[in-house]
Structure formats: C-alpha cells, structure tokens
Amino acid sequence: MTVTAVRSKVNLTPQLEIAGGRQLSGEVAVSGAKNSALVLMAACLLSRDTIRLRNVPPLTDIAAMADMLSSLGVTVQASDEAIELSGDRINSAAAPYELVNSLRASFFCIGPLLARMGMARVPLPGGCQIGTRPVVEHVKGLKAMGAQVTIEHGVVTAVVPGRGHRLKGGRIHLDCPSVGATETLMMAAALADGETVIDNAAQEPEVVDLAGLLIAMGGRVRGAGTPTITIVGVDRLHGADYAVIPDRIEAGTFLLAAAITRSKLRITPVIPEHLGAVITKLEEAGCRIEHDGIGVNITARQINAVDLRTQPFPGFPTDLQAPFMSLLATAKGTSVITENIFENRLQHVAELQRMGAAIRMQGNTAFVEGVARLSGAPVQGTDLRASAAMVLAGLAAEGITTVRGLEYLDRGYAALEHKLNAAGAQISRVEAA
Ligand code: UD1
C-alpha cells in the first residue's frame, strides 16, 4: 500500500449523506430512553441481586456505561431482549477517569457507590460541547446526607464516616432542579438511614422512571414527578425486572422529521404526557397531532413561526431545541428561540446558516426567519442533538447534505438512518476522506 493510500484510509470519517426533499410516511419505532437507561443501569450498584432491564437502546453511550460498571466489578450480560446487571461482586469504588471522561452520565455512580460501599472515588466529568455542566448540587446533597467530600486533582472522593458507613437521610433543597443531581441523590437516599426529602427536584420522566425501578427493587420513594421527592431508606434492595420508558427525545425528533418534510407519520410507542410542551408547540406551528394511547399520528403541511424557551420539565426540553430550530428555519415568519438551560447550546446555528437558514443571534436567543427552502451542504454536528438537527435539516433541504459528527449521533439515536429510510427518507452512511 502506498503512503497516500494509507493516509487516506486513516483519515476516513463516517458521515451521513442525505438526499433531501422526500416526504415520509408510515410508522417509525421509538427505542427505550437513553437518559433513563443510563441511570437505571447505575442503580444496579445498589443491589447484590440481578437487575434485568428491558427496552435498553443499542447505543454507544449504553456500551460505555456497561464498561464503566464492569470496571467496578458488575457482571453485565446483554441479549436482544434485555441487559442483566449483577452487582454481587463489586470490587472497586473508584471509577476510572477515561470512562467518566467519555461518558458524563457515569458520574451517577457516585450516589449508589457511596450508599452501598460507604465510599466512592469518581473523577469530575468536566464540561462538554454544550456547557460547563457543574456537579455542585450532587456534591452538596451528598454532604447533607453525612458524606465527607473532598475534591482534589480533579477527583471527587466521598466517604461516609462512622460505623456502618451508612448515609443519613436529610432535607436537601436543590438550587436548580438538576436531573443528574436529583437522580444521584435518590439513589444515595434509597439505602440511607431514615427519610430524605429533595426539594426543587427535577420532574423529568426519567426521574419518575428511576423511582419506578427503585420501587420495583423494594425501595420507598414518593413524589417523583413533582418538585418534592421523599425517599425512606431501606436496609437492602433486591433484584428486579424492569422496562425502560420510550425515548421522548427520539420520539420528538421523529415528530420534527415529519413536520420538516410536511408529511404524515405515525410514531410509536409514545407517552404523550412526556412530550406535552413539544406537541403544544408543533400544534401552534400548524401540525395536527392525535394520540391513541400507544402512539401519535402527526400531519404537517404549512409550518408557521412559533417562539420557544427551553425550561426544565414540563417546559420545552433543551434536548429538542436544536432539532426544533431546523423546523422553524423552514417556517412562515420569524421565530424567537431562547436557550435557558445550557450556556453554549446554539452552535448548530452556524451550521444551519451554511444550509441557507436566516438566523440572527443575540446572547442565548436566536431569531429564526423562515426561508422557503434550505439547501444541502456539508455540515458538522457539534453535539448529539445538534447532529440530529442537521439530519432533520438535510431531510428538507434541496440536494445533498452530508453530516459529520456521527460519534455524537450514535450516542443517542439507535439506527436513525434505517428508521427514517424505512419511512421514505434517503440517507446513506458512507466513509469519506
Ligand atoms: C440531563 C440529561 C440531558 C439534558 C439535561 C437537561 C442525562 C444523562 N442527561 O443532563 O440530556 O439536556 O438533563 O434536561 O440525563 N446545574 C448547576 N449545578 C449543578 C447541576 C446542574 O448549575 O450542580 C445546571 C446545569 O449547568 C444546567 C442545568 O442545571 O444549566 C441542568 O442540568 P442538569 O439537569 O443537571 O443536566 P444533566 O443531568 O447533566
């Protein structure tokens, strides 16, 4: 092989090639929720028994979490139907830096490790493309439950002092309703001594799903889905067989795929209450949406401008802000989109502009003036949901769009191009220099 041949082989990057302008039809299947599955997997650290999780999506983030848990001594067995996690032989309470660095969500382990082992050493996950993403609230809550926490050289070390090494229930008020902090503290409290009350808790469906698993394991949790969650610690949690909820963000992405291609599509399974704010905004934009308890049917023709502001659940989810912006880039009129959750989550604006979108930015607000047609271009997904936004824009654009940054997309969407192609899209995954 010549040097040039070797070099071009080394530099090959996977990308999606999308031939835009095709309508979608039929039915698209939604996988299990990534963000739920990740935290439910971490909850296996709370029990010696086997936790069997069904409807876990086949994603690189899930594989990374499995590696993380394996490194702590958890036995992980995956089949097509379920993933079985057995925490009877945990031999380490120290999470490796490389694994936490590659998957922020692995910081979740700190709560269950501390509750079960009386100590945990977990590197700070650091920021990511969308913002700095602190873990101050997680740490503050663990301290309120009696843990001694030190942070040195980028590693959080938490220890429960005293005999028995058992956390103590307490009252915790979160300064912001952080999803990760709420979940971390719920897991820690599940084996703590006495009652823990988390005020200003996150109300996201993934928090409710975690409560569902903890209850299935014998835990005592009330109020999940409201701003006040009460957990009464138990001595031991047992095994469980539990199905992860459908992914509301993936479902929302498919709704937007139908809307941006002005199509009629059925999406299933969907829990409509998980998508309340998104469905309301799509209806406001002119889409017709009906649900029948299992799935939703969307019919989209003309799309009108709408304003949206991202908020904690039940407000409009930050994870669908970028995909919704792609839709509004094709709407009639000017929309105002404000990102309130993450400080750096408008990087997709520059990429959409490359496709002909007319967007003006001011701080964390984007003014999106709809254009008659986007035009296909090479674009880069800058984070998971920004990559999805590029795919959606490509579906509607004239000509060919190539999307790079699939390492992000594959973290959160299982077989995205196959699912969309089965509904009439024309997307191929190619290796390009
Ligand atoms: C989770 C989701 C992510 C989603 C986000 C918001 C997972 C694996 N990821 O992330 O997809 O975009 O919720 O819905 O479930 N904050 C603080 N201090 C803290 C913790 C958070 O100020 O100690 C702030 C963050 O900077 C951010 C906001 O709270 O501005 C929300 O963050 P959080 O809810 O913690 O998000 P994650 O749990 O990391």
Coordinates of C-alpha atoms and ligand atoms in Angstrom, one line a residue:
M1 CA 0.0 0.0 0.0
T2 CA 1.4 3.4 -0.9
V3 CA 1.8 6.2 1.7
T4 CA -1.0 8.1 0.1
A5 CA -3.3 5.1 0.2
V6 CA -2.5 4.5 3.9
R7 CA -3.1 8.2 4.7
S8 CA -6.5 8.3 3.0
K9 CA -7.5 5.1 4.8
V10 CA -6.5 6.5 8.2
N11 CA -8.4 9.8 7.6
L12 CA -11.7 8.2 6.6
T13 CA -14.6 9.6 8.6
P14 CA -18.1 8.2 8.7
Q15 CA -20.8 10.6 7.6
L16 CA -24.4 10.6 6.5
E17 CA -25.4 11.6 3.0
I18 CA -29.0 12.8 2.9
A19 CA -30.9 13.3 -0.4
G20 CA -33.4 15.9 0.8
G21 CA -36.9 16.8 -0.3
R22 CA -38.6 13.4 0.2
Q23 CA -41.8 13.1 2.2
L24 CA -42.1 10.5 4.9
S25 CA -44.9 8.1 5.5
G26 CA -45.9 5.0 7.5
E27 CA -44.7 4.2 11.1
V28 CA -41.5 4.8 12.9
A29 CA -40.5 2.9 16.1
V30 CA -39.1 4.6 19.1
S31 CA -36.4 2.9 21.2
G32 CA -36.0 2.9 25.0
A33 CA -34.9 6.2 26.6
K34 CA -31.2 6.6 26.6
N35 CA -31.1 9.0 29.6
S36 CA -33.3 6.7 31.6
A37 CA -31.4 3.5 30.7
L38 CA -28.1 5.1 31.8
V39 CA -29.3 6.0 35.3
L40 CA -31.2 2.7 35.7
M41 CA -28.0 0.8 34.8
A42 CA -26.1 2.8 37.5
A43 CA -28.9 1.8 40.0
C44 CA -27.8 -1.8 39.8
L45 CA -24.9 -0.8 42.1
L46 CA -27.4 -0.6 44.9
S47 CA -28.2 -4.3 45.0
R48 CA -26.4 -7.6 45.2
D49 CA -29.1 -9.2 43.1
T50 CA -29.6 -9.1 39.4
I51 CA -31.4 -6.2 37.7
R52 CA -32.9 -7.1 34.4
L53 CA -33.6 -4.1 32.2
R54 CA -35.7 -4.4 29.0
N55 CA -36.1 -1.9 26.2
V56 CA -32.5 -0.6 26.6
P57 CA -31.5 1.1 23.3
P58 CA -28.4 -0.2 21.5
L59 CA -26.2 2.9 21.7
T60 CA -22.6 3.7 22.2
D61 CA -23.4 5.5 25.5
I62 CA -25.0 2.4 26.8
A63 CA -21.9 0.3 25.9
A64 CA -19.8 3.0 27.7
M65 CA -21.9 2.7 30.8
A66 CA -21.7 -1.1 30.7
D67 CA -17.9 -0.8 30.5
M68 CA -17.9 1.6 33.4
L69 CA -20.0 -0.8 35.6
S70 CA -17.8 -3.7 34.5
S71 CA -14.7 -1.9 35.7
L72 CA -16.3 -1.7 39.2
G73 CA -17.0 -5.4 39.2
V74 CA -20.6 -5.6 37.9
T75 CA -21.3 -8.6 35.7
V76 CA -23.1 -7.4 32.6
Q77 CA -24.9 -9.7 30.2
A78 CA -26.7 -8.3 27.2
S79 CA -29.1 -10.1 24.9
D80 CA -31.5 -8.8 22.2
E81 CA -34.3 -8.6 24.8
A82 CA -32.6 -7.4 28.0
I83 CA -29.4 -6.4 29.7
E84 CA -28.8 -8.1 33.1
L85 CA -26.6 -6.4 35.6
S86 CA -25.4 -8.2 38.7
G87 CA -23.7 -6.2 41.4
D88 CA -22.9 -9.1 43.9
R89 CA -19.2 -8.8 43.3
I90 CA -18.4 -5.1 43.3
N91 CA -14.6 -4.9 43.8
S92 CA -13.9 -1.2 43.4
A93 CA -15.5 2.0 44.4
A94 CA -13.2 4.0 42.1
A95 CA -14.4 4.9 38.7
P96 CA -11.6 5.2 36.0
Y97 CA -11.0 8.7 34.6
E98 CA -11.1 7.6 30.9
L99 CA -14.6 6.1 31.3
V100 CA -16.1 9.0 33.2
N101 CA -14.5 11.4 30.7
S102 CA -16.0 9.6 27.7
L103 CA -19.5 9.4 29.4
R104 CA -20.6 12.2 31.7
A105 CA -23.5 10.2 32.9
S106 CA -21.1 7.7 34.6
F107 CA -20.8 10.3 37.4
F108 CA -24.1 8.9 38.5
C109 CA -22.2 6.1 40.0
I110 CA -21.1 8.2 42.9
G111 CA -24.6 8.1 44.6
P112 CA -25.2 4.3 44.6
L113 CA -21.5 3.5 45.2
L114 CA -21.5 5.7 48.3
A115 CA -24.7 4.3 49.6
R116 CA -23.6 0.7 49.1
M117 CA -19.9 0.8 49.8
G118 CA -19.6 3.8 52.1
M119 CA -17.1 5.4 49.8
A120 CA -16.7 6.4 46.2
R121 CA -13.9 8.0 44.1
V122 CA -15.2 9.4 40.9
P123 CA -13.4 11.9 38.6
L124 CA -15.2 15.2 37.9
P125 CA -16.8 14.7 34.5
G126 CA -15.8 18.2 33.2
G127 CA -17.7 20.3 30.7
C128 CA -18.8 19.3 27.3
Q129 CA -19.7 20.9 24.0
I130 CA -22.9 22.4 25.3
G131 CA -21.7 24.0 28.6
T132 CA -19.7 23.7 31.8
R133 CA -22.1 21.3 33.5
P134 CA -21.2 21.5 37.2
V135 CA -21.9 18.8 39.8
V136 CA -22.1 21.2 42.7
E137 CA -25.7 20.2 43.6
H138 CA -24.9 16.5 43.6
V139 CA -22.0 17.1 46.0
K140 CA -24.0 19.4 48.2
G141 CA -26.7 16.9 48.6
L142 CA -24.3 14.0 49.4
K143 CA -22.7 16.2 52.1
A144 CA -26.2 16.9 53.5
M145 CA -26.6 13.1 53.9
G146 CA -23.4 12.9 56.0
A147 CA -20.8 12.2 53.4
Q148 CA -17.4 13.8 53.7
V149 CA -16.5 15.0 50.3
T150 CA -13.1 16.3 49.0
I151 CA -12.2 17.3 45.5
E152 CA -8.5 17.1 44.7
H153 CA -6.7 16.7 41.4
G154 CA -10.0 16.5 39.5
V155 CA -11.3 13.6 41.5
V156 CA -14.2 13.6 43.9
T157 CA -13.7 11.4 46.9
A158 CA -16.7 10.8 49.1
V159 CA -16.6 8.8 52.4
V160 CA -19.3 8.0 54.9
P161 CA -17.7 8.3 58.3
G162 CA -18.6 6.3 61.4
R163 CA -19.5 2.7 62.0
G164 CA -21.7 1.0 59.4
H165 CA -20.7 3.6 56.8
R166 CA -24.4 4.4 56.2
L167 CA -25.6 7.7 54.8
K168 CA -28.2 9.5 56.8
G169 CA -31.5 10.9 55.4
G170 CA -31.8 14.6 55.4
R171 CA -33.6 17.6 53.8
I172 CA -32.0 18.8 50.6
H173 CA -33.0 21.9 48.7
L174 CA -31.6 22.0 45.1
D175 CA -30.6 25.5 43.9
C176 CA -31.7 24.3 40.4
P177 CA -33.8 21.3 39.5
S178 CA -30.8 19.3 38.1
V179 CA -31.8 16.0 36.6
G180 CA -28.5 14.4 37.4
A181 CA -28.4 15.7 41.0
T182 CA -31.9 14.5 41.7
E183 CA -31.2 11.0 40.3
T184 CA -27.8 10.8 42.2
L185 CA -29.4 11.8 45.5
M186 CA -32.4 9.5 45.0
M187 CA -30.1 6.5 44.6
A188 CA -28.0 7.6 47.6
A189 CA -31.1 8.0 49.7
A190 CA -32.5 4.6 48.8
L191 CA -30.1 2.8 51.2
A192 CA -29.7 5.7 53.7
D193 CA -30.7 5.6 57.3
G194 CA -34.1 7.4 57.6
E195 CA -36.0 9.8 55.4
T196 CA -34.6 12.1 52.7
V197 CA -36.6 14.9 51.2
I198 CA -35.4 16.5 48.0
D199 CA -37.0 19.9 47.4
N200 CA -36.9 21.7 44.0
A201 CA -36.3 18.2 42.5
A202 CA -36.2 17.7 38.7
Q203 CA -39.6 16.5 37.4
E204 CA -38.4 14.8 34.2
P205 CA -39.9 11.5 33.2
E206 CA -36.5 9.8 33.6
V207 CA -36.6 10.7 37.3
V208 CA -40.0 9.0 37.5
D209 CA -38.6 6.0 35.7
L210 CA -35.8 5.8 38.2
A211 CA -38.3 5.9 41.1
G212 CA -40.2 3.1 39.3
L213 CA -37.1 0.9 39.3
L214 CA -36.2 1.7 42.9
I215 CA -39.7 0.8 44.0
A216 CA -39.5 -2.4 42.0
M217 CA -36.3 -3.2 43.9
G218 CA -38.1 -2.7 47.2
G219 CA -37.2 1.0 47.7
R220 CA -39.6 3.5 49.2
V221 CA -40.0 6.6 47.0
R222 CA -42.9 9.1 46.9
G223 CA -43.4 12.2 44.9
A224 CA -41.3 11.5 41.8
G225 CA -42.6 13.8 39.0
T226 CA -43.3 16.6 41.5
P227 CA -40.8 19.1 42.9
T228 CA -40.7 17.3 46.3
I229 CA -39.4 13.7 46.4
T230 CA -39.4 11.7 49.6
I231 CA -37.2 8.6 49.9
V232 CA -37.2 6.4 53.0
G233 CA -34.0 4.4 53.1
V234 CA -34.2 0.6 53.4
D235 CA -31.6 -1.9 54.6
R236 CA -31.4 -3.7 51.3
L237 CA -32.7 -3.5 47.7
H238 CA -33.5 -6.7 45.8
G239 CA -33.3 -7.6 42.1
A240 CA -36.0 -6.5 39.6
D241 CA -37.1 -6.9 36.0
Y242 CA -38.0 -3.5 34.6
A243 CA -38.7 -1.9 31.2
V244 CA -37.3 1.4 30.3
I245 CA -39.7 4.1 29.1
P246 CA -39.8 5.1 25.4
D247 CA -37.3 7.8 24.5
R248 CA -39.3 11.1 24.4
I249 CA -36.4 13.0 22.7
E250 CA -36.1 10.4 19.9
A251 CA -39.9 10.5 19.6
G252 CA -39.8 14.3 19.4
T253 CA -37.1 14.1 16.8
F254 CA -39.4 11.9 14.6
L255 CA -42.3 14.3 15.1
L256 CA -40.0 17.0 13.8
A257 CA -38.8 14.8 10.9
A258 CA -42.5 14.6 9.9
A259 CA -43.1 18.3 10.3
I260 CA -40.0 19.4 8.4
T261 CA -40.8 17.2 5.5
R262 CA -44.5 18.2 5.7
S263 CA -45.5 14.6 6.0
K264 CA -48.0 12.3 7.7
L265 CA -46.3 9.8 10.1
R266 CA -47.2 7.5 12.9
I267 CA -44.7 7.3 15.8
T268 CA -44.9 4.6 18.4
P269 CA -44.6 3.9 21.3
V270 CA -45.0 7.4 22.7
I271 CA -46.2 8.5 26.2
P272 CA -47.8 11.8 25.1
E273 CA -47.6 13.5 28.5
H274 CA -43.8 13.2 28.2
L275 CA -44.0 15.4 25.1
G276 CA -46.6 17.9 26.2
A277 CA -44.7 21.1 25.6
V278 CA -43.3 19.8 22.2
I279 CA -46.7 18.7 21.0
T280 CA -48.2 22.0 22.0
K281 CA -45.6 23.9 20.1
L282 CA -46.0 21.7 17.0
E283 CA -49.8 22.3 17.1
E284 CA -49.2 26.0 17.5
A285 CA -47.0 25.8 14.4
G286 CA -49.9 24.3 12.4
C287 CA -49.4 20.5 12.8
R288 CA -52.2 18.1 13.5
I289 CA -51.4 15.6 16.2
E290 CA -53.6 12.8 17.5
H291 CA -52.7 10.2 20.1
D292 CA -54.4 6.9 20.8
G293 CA -52.6 5.7 23.9
I294 CA -49.9 3.8 22.1
G295 CA -48.6 6.2 19.5
V296 CA -49.0 9.6 17.9
N297 CA -50.1 10.5 14.4
I298 CA -48.8 13.7 13.0
T299 CA -49.9 15.5 9.9
A300 CA -47.9 18.5 8.8
R301 CA -48.5 21.0 5.9
Q302 CA -47.6 24.6 6.3
I303 CA -45.5 25.4 9.3
N304 CA -45.9 28.8 11.0
A305 CA -43.3 30.6 13.2
V306 CA -43.5 30.0 16.9
D307 CA -41.5 31.2 19.8
L308 CA -40.0 28.8 22.3
R309 CA -37.9 28.9 25.5
T310 CA -36.2 25.9 26.9
Q311 CA -37.2 25.1 30.5
P312 CA -36.9 22.2 33.0
F313 CA -39.7 19.6 32.5
P314 CA -42.7 20.1 32.0
G315 CA -41.3 23.0 30.0
F316 CA -39.9 22.7 26.5
P317 CA -36.8 20.4 26.6
T318 CA -33.4 21.8 25.8
D319 CA -32.6 18.5 24.0
L320 CA -35.1 19.3 21.3
Q321 CA -34.2 23.0 20.9
A322 CA -31.7 22.4 18.1
P323 CA -34.0 19.9 16.2
F324 CA -36.9 22.3 16.5
M325 CA -34.8 25.2 15.2
S326 CA -34.2 23.2 12.0
L327 CA -38.0 23.1 11.6
L328 CA -38.5 26.7 12.3
A329 CA -35.8 27.6 9.8
T330 CA -38.4 26.5 7.2
A331 CA -41.4 28.1 8.8
K332 CA -43.5 31.0 7.6
G333 CA -42.5 34.1 9.6
T334 CA -39.9 34.8 12.3
S335 CA -39.5 32.6 15.5
V336 CA -37.6 33.5 18.6
I337 CA -35.8 30.7 20.4
T338 CA -34.3 31.2 23.8
E339 CA -31.9 28.6 25.3
N340 CA -32.2 28.8 29.1
I341 CA -30.6 25.6 30.3
F342 CA -27.1 25.3 28.8
E343 CA -24.9 28.3 28.1
N344 CA -23.3 27.1 24.9
R345 CA -26.1 25.2 23.1
L346 CA -26.6 27.3 20.0
Q347 CA -23.6 26.0 18.0
H348 CA -25.9 24.5 15.4
V349 CA -26.9 28.0 14.3
A350 CA -23.7 28.5 12.3
E351 CA -24.2 25.1 10.6
L352 CA -27.9 25.8 9.7
Q353 CA -26.7 29.1 8.3
R354 CA -24.5 27.1 5.9
M355 CA -27.6 25.5 4.7
G356 CA -29.3 28.8 3.9
A357 CA -31.1 29.4 7.2
A358 CA -31.7 33.0 8.1
I359 CA -30.8 33.2 11.8
R360 CA -29.6 36.1 13.9
M361 CA -28.2 35.6 17.3
Q362 CA -28.2 37.8 20.4
G363 CA -26.8 36.1 23.6
N364 CA -28.7 32.9 24.2
T365 CA -31.5 33.9 21.8
A366 CA -31.8 33.0 18.1
F367 CA -34.2 34.9 15.8
V368 CA -35.1 32.5 13.1
E369 CA -36.6 33.9 9.9
G370 CA -38.1 31.0 7.9
V371 CA -36.9 30.5 4.3
A372 CA -38.7 28.8 1.5
R373 CA -36.0 26.2 1.1
L374 CA -32.9 25.1 2.8
S375 CA -30.0 24.0 0.5
G376 CA -28.0 20.8 1.1
A377 CA -24.4 21.4 2.3
P378 CA -21.6 19.6 4.1
V379 CA -22.3 20.3 7.9
Q380 CA -20.9 19.2 11.2
G381 CA -22.9 18.0 14.2
T382 CA -21.4 19.7 17.2
D383 CA -23.1 17.7 19.8
L384 CA -25.7 14.9 20.0
R385 CA -28.9 16.9 19.4
A386 CA -27.2 19.4 17.1
S387 CA -26.3 16.4 14.9
A388 CA -30.0 15.3 14.9
A389 CA -30.9 18.9 13.9
M390 CA -28.5 18.6 10.9
V391 CA -30.2 15.3 9.8
L392 CA -33.6 17.0 10.0
A393 CA -32.4 20.0 8.0
G394 CA -31.0 17.6 5.5
L395 CA -34.3 15.8 5.1
A396 CA -35.9 19.0 4.0
A397 CA -33.1 20.6 2.0
E398 CA -32.7 20.8 -1.7
G399 CA -29.9 18.5 -2.9
I400 CA -27.4 16.5 -0.8
T401 CA -26.5 17.2 2.8
T402 CA -23.5 15.5 4.3
V403 CA -23.5 15.3 8.1
R404 CA -20.3 14.7 10.1
G405 CA -20.0 14.2 13.8
L406 CA -21.7 10.8 13.9
E407 CA -19.8 9.9 17.0
Y408 CA -22.3 12.2 18.7
L409 CA -25.3 11.0 16.8
D410 CA -24.6 7.3 17.5
R411 CA -24.5 8.1 21.3
G412 CA -28.2 8.9 21.3
Y413 CA -30.0 7.6 18.3
A414 CA -30.3 3.8 17.5
A415 CA -30.3 3.1 13.8
L416 CA -31.6 6.6 13.0
E417 CA -30.9 6.4 9.3
H418 CA -32.5 2.9 9.0
K419 CA -35.6 4.1 10.8
L420 CA -36.0 7.2 8.7
N421 CA -35.2 5.3 5.4
A422 CA -38.0 2.8 6.2
A423 CA -40.3 5.8 6.3
G424 CA -39.2 7.0 2.9
A425 CA -36.0 9.1 3.6
Q426 CA -32.9 8.6 1.6
I427 CA -29.9 8.5 3.9
S428 CA -26.7 6.5 3.5
R429 CA -23.8 6.1 5.8
V430 CA -20.6 6.5 3.9
E431 CA -16.9 6.7 4.8
A432 CA -15.4 9.8 3.4
A433 CA -11.9 11.2 3.4
Ligands
UD1_1 C1 -29.7 15.7 31.8 C2 -29.7 15.0 30.5 C3 -29.5 15.9 29.3 C4 -30.4 17.1 29.4 C5 -30.4 17.8 30.8 C6 -31.4 18.9 30.9 C7 -28.9 12.7 31.2 C8 -27.9 11.7 31.1 N1 -28.7 13.9 30.5 O1 -28.3 16.2 32.0 O2 -29.7 15.2 28.1 O3 -30.1 18.0 28.4 O4 -30.6 16.8 31.8 O5 -32.7 18.4 30.7 O6 -30.0 12.5 31.8 N2 -26.6 22.7 37.1 C9 -26.0 23.5 38.0 N3 -25.4 22.9 39.1 C10 -25.4 21.6 39.2 C11 -26.0 20.7 38.3 C12 -26.6 21.4 37.2 O7 -26.0 24.7 37.9 O8 -24.8 21.1 40.2 C13 -27.2 23.3 35.9 C14 -26.6 23.0 34.6 O9 -25.4 23.7 34.4 C15 -27.7 23.2 33.6 C16 -28.9 22.8 34.4 O10 -28.6 22.8 35.8 O11 -27.7 24.6 33.3 C17 -29.5 21.5 34.0 O12 -28.5 20.5 34.2 P1 -28.9 19.0 34.7 O13 -30.4 18.9 34.9 O14 -28.0 18.7 35.8 O15 -28.5 18.2 33.4 P2 -27.9 16.7 33.4 O16 -28.4 15.9 34.5 O17 -26.4 16.8 33.3

